[in-house]
Coordinates of C-alpha atoms in Angstrom, one line a residue:
M75 CA 0.2 -0.1 -0.1
E76 CA 3.1 2.5 0.6
A77 CA 4.5 1.5 -2.9
I78 CA 1.4 2.1 -4.4
S79 CA 0.7 5.3 -2.4
S80 CA 4.4 6.5 -3.1
I81 CA 3.6 6.2 -6.8
S82 CA 0.4 7.9 -6.9
N83 CA 2.6 10.8 -4.9
D84 CA 4.9 11.0 -7.7
T85 CA 2.4 10.9 -10.8
R86 CA 0.6 13.5 -8.8
V87 CA 3.5 15.8 -8.2
K88 CA 4.8 15.6 -11.9
R89 CA 1.4 16.3 -13.5
I90 CA 1.7 19.6 -11.3
H91 CA 5.0 19.8 -12.5
L92 CA 4.2 19.9 -16.2
A93 CA 1.1 22.6 -15.8
L94 CA 3.7 25.0 -13.8
A95 CA 5.8 23.9 -17.2
A96 CA 2.4 24.8 -19.9
I97 CA 2.1 27.9 -17.4
A98 CA 5.6 29.1 -17.8
I99 CA 5.1 28.3 -21.4
A100 CA 2.2 30.0 -22.2
G101 CA 2.9 33.2 -20.5
L102 CA 7.0 33.6 -21.6
A103 CA 5.0 33.2 -25.7
A104 CA 2.3 35.5 -24.4
R105 CA 5.2 38.0 -23.3
L106 CA 7.3 37.1 -26.7
I107 CA 4.7 37.8 -29.0
G108 CA 3.5 41.1 -27.5
Y109 CA 7.4 42.2 -27.4
L110 CA 7.8 40.9 -30.7
Y111 CA 4.5 42.8 -32.3
G112 CA 6.1 46.4 -31.2
K113 CA 3.0 48.3 -30.1
S114 CA 3.3 52.4 -30.2
L115 CA 4.9 54.0 -27.0
W116 CA 2.9 55.5 -25.0
F117 CA 3.2 58.9 -23.2
D118 CA 5.3 57.8 -20.5
E119 CA 7.9 55.3 -22.6
A120 CA 7.8 58.2 -24.4
S121 CA 9.5 60.6 -22.4
V122 CA 11.7 58.0 -21.1
A123 CA 13.1 56.9 -24.9
V124 CA 13.6 60.8 -25.1
N125 CA 15.4 60.8 -22.0
I126 CA 17.6 57.9 -23.0
M127 CA 18.6 59.2 -26.5
D128 CA 19.1 62.9 -25.4
R129 CA 21.5 61.8 -22.5
S130 CA 25.0 60.9 -21.7
Y131 CA 25.3 57.7 -19.0
G132 CA 26.7 60.1 -16.5
Q133 CA 23.4 62.7 -17.5
L134 CA 21.3 59.9 -16.4
L135 CA 21.9 59.8 -12.9
Q136 CA 20.6 63.5 -12.4
R137 CA 17.2 64.8 -13.0
L138 CA 15.3 63.8 -15.7
D139 CA 13.1 65.8 -18.3
Y140 CA 9.2 65.4 -18.3
F141 CA 9.0 64.5 -14.2
I142 CA 10.2 61.4 -14.4
V143 CA 12.0 59.1 -12.1
N144 CA 13.5 55.6 -13.3
P145 CA 16.2 53.4 -10.9
P146 CA 19.9 54.2 -12.5
L147 CA 20.3 50.7 -14.3
F148 CA 17.3 50.1 -16.0
L149 CA 18.1 53.6 -17.7
I150 CA 22.0 53.0 -18.3
I151 CA 21.3 49.6 -19.8
S152 CA 18.4 50.4 -21.7
K153 CA 20.9 53.2 -23.1
A154 CA 23.3 50.8 -23.7
V155 CA 20.7 48.3 -25.7
Y156 CA 19.8 51.6 -27.4
S157 CA 23.1 52.6 -28.2
L158 CA 24.0 48.8 -29.9
W159 CA 20.5 48.2 -31.4
G160 CA 19.3 52.0 -32.4
H161 CA 16.1 53.4 -33.1
I162 CA 13.6 51.4 -32.9
E163 CA 11.0 50.4 -29.8
Y164 CA 12.5 46.8 -29.2
S165 CA 15.5 48.3 -27.5
F166 CA 13.8 50.3 -25.3
R167 CA 11.5 47.4 -24.2
F168 CA 14.2 44.8 -24.1
L169 CA 15.1 44.7 -20.5
P170 CA 11.6 45.1 -19.3
F171 CA 11.0 41.9 -21.8
V172 CA 13.8 40.1 -20.0
A173 CA 12.7 40.7 -16.1
G174 CA 9.5 40.1 -17.0
C175 CA 10.1 36.0 -19.0
L176 CA 12.5 35.9 -15.7
S177 CA 10.2 36.9 -12.8
L178 CA 7.6 34.3 -14.0
L179 CA 10.4 32.0 -14.1
V180 CA 11.2 33.1 -10.2
F181 CA 8.0 33.0 -9.2
I182 CA 7.0 29.5 -10.4
R183 CA 10.0 28.1 -8.9
T184 CA 9.0 29.7 -5.6
V185 CA 5.3 27.9 -6.1
K186 CA 7.1 24.0 -6.6
R187 CA 9.2 24.8 -3.3
I188 CA 5.9 25.9 -1.3
M189 CA 3.0 24.9 -2.8
P190 CA 2.7 21.8 -5.6
S191 CA -0.8 21.7 -5.4
I192 CA -3.8 23.3 -7.7
F193 CA -4.2 26.8 -5.5
G194 CA 0.3 26.8 -6.9
I195 CA -1.3 26.6 -10.5
C196 CA -3.7 29.2 -10.0
A197 CA -1.2 31.0 -8.3
A198 CA 1.2 30.4 -11.7
A199 CA -1.4 30.7 -14.1
L200 CA -2.6 34.1 -12.8
Y201 CA 0.7 35.6 -12.6
S202 CA 1.4 34.2 -16.2
L203 CA -1.6 35.1 -17.3
N204 CA -2.2 38.6 -16.3
V205 CA -2.3 41.4 -18.7
T206 CA -0.8 43.6 -16.0
H207 CA 2.3 41.8 -15.7
I208 CA 2.5 40.9 -19.6
N209 CA 1.7 44.5 -20.5
W210 CA 4.7 45.6 -18.1
A211 CA 6.7 42.7 -19.7
T212 CA 6.7 44.9 -23.0
S213 CA 6.0 48.2 -22.1
A214 CA 9.8 50.5 -21.6
K215 CA 9.4 51.3 -18.0
H216 CA 10.9 49.3 -15.0
Y217 CA 7.9 47.9 -13.1
S218 CA 8.3 44.5 -14.9
L219 CA 12.0 44.5 -12.5
E220 CA 10.3 45.7 -9.7
E221 CA 8.4 42.6 -9.7
L222 CA 11.3 40.4 -10.5
S223 CA 13.2 42.0 -7.6
S224 CA 10.6 41.1 -4.8
A225 CA 10.1 37.1 -7.2
V226 CA 14.1 37.1 -6.4
A227 CA 13.8 38.1 -2.6
I228 CA 11.1 35.7 -2.1
L229 CA 12.7 32.8 -3.6
I230 CA 16.0 33.3 -2.3
A231 CA 14.2 33.5 1.4
V232 CA 12.5 30.4 0.8
E233 CA 16.0 28.5 -0.3
W234 CA 17.8 30.0 2.5
T235 CA 18.1 26.9 4.7
K236 CA 19.8 25.3 1.8
L237 CA 22.6 27.3 1.1
S238 CA 25.6 27.2 2.5
T239 CA 27.4 30.0 4.9
R240 CA 29.7 31.1 1.6
W241 CA 26.7 31.5 -0.3
R242 CA 24.3 33.4 1.8
C243 CA 27.3 35.8 2.1
V244 CA 27.5 36.4 -1.7
I245 CA 24.2 36.5 -2.1
A246 CA 24.1 39.0 0.5
L247 CA 26.4 41.2 -0.7
V248 CA 24.9 41.0 -4.6
L249 CA 21.5 41.2 -3.2
P250 CA 21.3 45.2 -2.6
V251 CA 22.3 45.8 -6.0
L252 CA 18.7 45.4 -6.6
L253 CA 18.2 48.8 -5.4
W254 CA 19.4 50.1 -8.6
F255 CA 17.2 48.3 -10.3
S256 CA 14.0 48.5 -8.3
F257 CA 13.1 51.9 -5.9
T258 CA 10.6 49.7 -4.2
F259 CA 12.8 46.5 -3.5
A260 CA 14.1 49.1 -0.2
F261 CA 10.5 47.9 1.3
V262 CA 11.3 44.4 -0.1
I263 CA 14.7 44.0 1.5
T264 CA 13.6 45.8 4.1
G265 CA 11.8 42.7 5.7
F266 CA 14.4 40.4 4.1
I267 CA 16.4 41.6 6.9
V268 CA 14.3 41.3 9.5
A269 CA 13.2 37.9 8.2
L270 CA 17.3 37.3 8.5
A271 CA 17.2 39.0 12.0
Y272 CA 14.4 36.9 13.3
S273 CA 16.3 33.5 12.3
F274 CA 18.9 34.4 13.7
L275 CA 17.2 35.1 16.8
K276 CA 15.6 31.8 17.0
E277 CA 18.4 29.3 16.0
R278 CA 21.0 31.8 17.7
K279 CA 24.0 30.1 15.4
A280 CA 27.0 31.7 15.0
S281 CA 26.9 31.2 11.2
A282 CA 24.0 32.7 10.9
S283 CA 25.4 36.3 12.0
A284 CA 27.8 36.8 9.4
P285 CA 25.8 36.7 6.0
L286 CA 23.0 39.2 8.2
I287 CA 26.1 41.7 8.8
V288 CA 27.4 41.3 5.3
L289 CA 23.4 41.8 4.0
I290 CA 22.9 45.1 5.8
A291 CA 26.4 46.7 5.5
A292 CA 25.8 46.1 1.6
T293 CA 22.5 47.5 1.1
S294 CA 23.2 50.6 3.5
A295 CA 26.5 50.9 1.2
S296 CA 24.2 50.6 -2.2
A297 CA 21.4 52.9 -0.4
L298 CA 23.9 55.8 0.4
W299 CA 25.3 55.5 -3.0
L300 CA 21.9 55.5 -5.1
Y301 CA 21.0 58.2 -2.7
M302 CA 24.3 60.5 -3.8
A303 CA 24.5 58.8 -7.2
A304 CA 20.9 59.6 -8.4
I305 CA 18.1 59.5 -5.4
R306 CA 18.8 63.2 -4.5
Y307 CA 18.3 64.6 -8.0
S308 CA 14.8 63.3 -7.6
L309 CA 13.5 64.5 -4.1
G310 CA 11.8 67.2 -4.0
Y311 CA 10.0 67.0 -7.8
E312 CA 7.0 68.7 -7.2
T313 CA 5.0 66.0 -9.6
L314 CA 6.4 63.7 -6.9
V315 CA 3.5 64.2 -5.1
G316 CA 1.0 66.3 -6.5
M317 CA 0.9 63.9 -9.7
W318 CA -0.5 61.4 -7.3
S319 CA -2.4 63.4 -5.3
D320 CA -5.7 63.3 -6.8
V321 CA -5.7 59.5 -6.1
D322 CA -4.9 59.5 -2.6
A323 CA -1.5 58.0 -3.0
F324 CA -0.5 59.5 0.0
P325 CA -2.2 59.7 3.4
T326 CA -5.4 61.6 3.6
A327 CA -7.6 61.7 6.8
P328 CA -9.8 60.3 8.2
Y329 CA -6.2 57.6 7.8
S330 CA -8.2 55.1 8.8
S331 CA -10.9 55.1 5.7
W332 CA -7.6 55.9 3.9
L333 CA -5.8 52.9 4.9
G334 CA -8.7 50.2 4.6
K335 CA -9.3 51.7 1.1
S336 CA -5.6 51.7 0.0
L337 CA -5.1 48.4 1.3
L338 CA -7.9 46.5 -0.6
A339 CA -6.8 48.3 -3.8
V340 CA -3.2 47.3 -3.9
V341 CA -4.1 43.8 -2.9
G342 CA -6.9 43.3 -5.1
Y343 CA -4.5 44.8 -8.0
A344 CA -1.5 42.8 -7.0
C345 CA -2.9 39.6 -7.1
G346 CA -5.3 40.6 -10.8
V347 CA -8.6 40.0 -8.6
P348 CA -9.9 44.2 -8.1
Y349 CA -13.4 43.2 -8.6
G350 CA -12.8 41.3 -5.0
P351 CA -10.6 43.1 -3.0
L352 CA -12.1 41.8 0.3
L353 CA -12.2 37.9 -0.4
V354 CA -8.6 39.0 -1.4
M355 CA -7.6 40.2 1.5
F356 CA -9.3 37.5 4.0
F357 CA -7.7 34.6 2.0
C358 CA -4.2 36.5 2.6
L359 CA -4.9 36.5 5.8
I360 CA -5.5 33.1 6.4
G361 CA -2.7 32.5 4.2
G362 CA -0.1 34.4 5.9
Y363 CA -1.3 32.1 9.0
A364 CA -0.8 29.0 6.8
L365 CA 2.7 29.9 5.8
W366 CA 3.8 31.3 9.2
R367 CA 2.9 28.1 10.7
D368 CA 4.3 25.6 8.1
R369 CA 7.8 27.3 8.6
Y370 CA 8.2 30.1 5.9
Q371 CA 7.6 32.9 8.3
S372 CA 10.2 34.5 6.1
I373 CA 7.7 35.8 3.5
V374 CA 5.5 36.3 6.2
I375 CA 8.0 39.0 7.6
I376 CA 8.7 40.0 4.5
S377 CA 5.7 40.5 3.7
A378 CA 4.9 42.6 6.8
V379 CA 7.3 44.5 6.7
T380 CA 7.5 45.6 2.9
L381 CA 3.9 46.4 4.0
L382 CA 4.9 48.9 6.6
T383 CA 8.2 50.7 5.2
A384 CA 6.2 51.0 2.5
L385 CA 3.3 52.8 4.7
G386 CA 5.8 54.8 6.3
A387 CA 7.0 55.8 3.2
A388 CA 3.7 57.7 2.1
A389 CA 3.5 58.9 5.5
L390 CA 6.6 60.7 5.2
G391 CA 5.9 61.8 0.9
V392 CA 9.4 60.1 -0.1
Y393 CA 6.5 57.5 -2.0
P394 CA 3.2 56.7 -3.1
F395 CA 1.4 54.0 -1.8
M396 CA -1.3 53.3 -4.2
S397 CA -3.0 50.8 -6.3
G398 CA -2.0 50.2 -10.1
R399 CA 1.6 50.5 -11.6
L400 CA 2.9 51.2 -8.6
S401 CA 1.2 47.9 -6.6
T402 CA 3.7 45.7 -9.2
Y403 CA 5.8 44.8 -6.8
W404 CA 3.6 43.4 -4.1
S405 CA 2.1 40.5 -6.8
P406 CA 4.5 37.6 -5.8
M407 CA 4.0 38.1 -2.2
V408 CA 0.1 38.7 -2.2
L409 CA -0.3 35.9 -4.6
L410 CA 1.5 33.3 -2.8
L411 CA -0.5 34.4 0.7
F412 CA -3.7 34.4 -1.2
A413 CA -3.0 31.0 -2.7
S414 CA -1.8 29.8 0.6
G415 CA -5.1 31.3 2.1
L416 CA -6.9 29.0 -0.4
Q417 CA -5.1 25.8 0.2
A418 CA -5.3 26.2 4.2
V419 CA -9.0 26.3 4.2
W420 CA -9.3 23.3 1.9
H421 CA -7.8 21.5 4.3
S422 CA -9.6 22.9 6.8
L423 CA -13.1 21.7 5.4
G424 CA -13.8 18.1 5.9
N425 CA -17.3 18.5 3.8
L426 CA -16.5 17.1 0.1
R427 CA -18.8 19.9 -1.5
F428 CA -17.1 22.2 0.4
R429 CA -14.0 21.5 -0.8
R430 CA -15.2 21.2 -4.4
F431 CA -16.5 25.0 -4.1
I432 CA -13.1 26.0 -2.7
T433 CA -11.3 24.6 -5.5
T434 CA -14.1 25.7 -8.0
L435 CA -13.6 29.5 -6.7
A436 CA -10.2 29.5 -7.2
I437 CA -10.6 28.2 -10.6
C438 CA -13.1 30.7 -11.5
I439 CA -11.3 33.5 -10.9
V440 CA -8.1 32.3 -12.9
L441 CA -10.7 31.9 -15.7
I442 CA -12.0 35.5 -15.3
N443 CA -8.4 36.4 -15.3
I444 CA -7.7 35.3 -18.8
I445 CA -10.7 36.3 -19.7
G446 CA -10.1 39.8 -19.0
S447 CA -6.6 39.2 -19.9
L448 CA -8.1 38.5 -23.8
S449 CA -10.8 41.2 -23.3
F450 CA -7.6 43.9 -23.1
A451 CA -5.6 42.5 -25.5
S452 CA -5.7 45.1 -27.8
F453 CA -4.5 47.5 -25.2
I454 CA -1.4 45.2 -25.3
F455 CA -1.3 45.1 -29.0
L456 CA -2.3 48.7 -29.7
K457 CA -0.9 50.6 -32.5
E458 CA -1.9 54.4 -33.0
E459 CA -2.2 56.4 -35.9
M460 CA -0.9 60.1 -35.9
R461 CA -4.9 61.0 -36.3
Y462 CA -6.1 59.5 -33.7
V463 CA -3.2 60.1 -30.9
T464 CA -3.1 64.1 -31.7
E465 CA -6.7 64.2 -30.9
H466 CA -5.9 62.1 -27.6
L467 CA -3.2 64.5 -26.8
G468 CA -5.8 67.6 -27.4
E469 CA -8.0 66.4 -25.2
Q470 CA -5.5 64.5 -22.3
Y471 CA -2.4 67.5 -22.5
D472 CA -4.0 70.4 -23.8
G473 CA -2.5 70.2 -27.2
E474 CA 1.0 70.0 -26.1
T475 CA 3.8 69.9 -29.2
P476 CA 5.1 65.9 -29.9
I477 CA 8.0 64.7 -28.4
L478 CA 8.8 61.9 -30.5
V479 CA 7.8 60.8 -33.8
S480 CA 8.3 56.8 -35.3
S481 CA 8.8 56.0 -39.1
L482 CA 9.2 52.4 -38.4
A483 CA 5.8 51.8 -37.1
R484 CA 3.8 48.9 -39.3
R485 CA 1.2 51.7 -39.9
P486 CA 2.1 55.2 -41.7
F487 CA 3.2 56.9 -38.5
R488 CA 3.2 56.9 -34.3
I489 CA 3.2 60.3 -32.5
Y490 CA 3.8 61.0 -28.8
G491 CA 2.9 64.5 -26.2
G492 CA 5.0 66.4 -25.1
K493 CA 6.4 69.4 -24.5
L494 CA 9.3 70.4 -26.8
P495 CA 9.0 73.3 -29.1
S496 CA 8.5 71.8 -32.6
D497 CA 11.8 72.2 -34.1
K498 CA 13.3 69.7 -31.7
V499 CA 10.6 67.3 -32.5
V500 CA 12.8 63.7 -32.7
H501 CA 12.0 61.2 -35.7
I502 CA 13.3 58.1 -35.4

């Protein structure tokens, strides 16, 4: 009987791994198709592109034009790819595309490690086939790098006990470099440090202190260097606060109401379930308890500290706390908590009908997500004619002159909005 049970378990695990592999292939294919299609640059992408084209590597560390703030290594590597590749959209989107693909693979590796079940498959599907993740992997913005940074930190935390002290020190030395790719990684790495400190205090092993000390020192050095090289030029940007004020990105009175609405918006968006944020929050709380009980305290600590530090940054007016694009770095954490909560509730129910209901709920959420992604596919493959864009800019940007015109589109041309005089329009 034990042999039969073992064979059955092996078969089940193989099927789960095959399902995860299929989900990974589908997600990578969706990102590749979106990338190769070469959709029109939208306004923010065009603003980044003009800065990359017009500035030297050193100037990319200074305050950027068009009131944009981007991580320096994202800009520098994009500049290098552009210099090698030329005046095409592919060069600006290359790094986000690679980051989007890697973040998917890293997340699926984490799911295999901690949740080889139908609920892990659902979490992987939500990450792989959601329109938000596909869009950021095919856009010339840094949000897919934020997803990758969070996913890498979570995976390292899960695999930490398997690593030797030497490898832990190497990782602790290198991990803070991700701050240069993602400003929001500052919140995540703070959680990572607290998780390591908790592990050290719990085990009281001398070997655990060296990686923690290296991580704290390397993070401090990287953050200080980043501040001196780039961030100090961006702090005080009047639009950094002003541009988000209309969506309550920073705390507003009554604060309890703001906090509740913001948390629901963030977890709903990060999980790809904006239509049911209360449901997501409920299962995330249960999932946090389940992960803690299953000896994955590091994930819970990283998630909790990331939340607290992000709220602190918003309270200080340093970085907005909101849904939408600024919630992307939450996705790896929230999806794991959400799926863990579904799985924990499933295990706690003895009634077969209730278990089937939870399984059906998870599958329905994935199907709704996929259908929603298909309905928004035109957004990922958008190509805009000059007439449409000029009309749009006239409504949105009060008739501002274009900053970037591309003659390489499959359509006759593309145009993007900005504030440069007409004699300085950049043709590529």
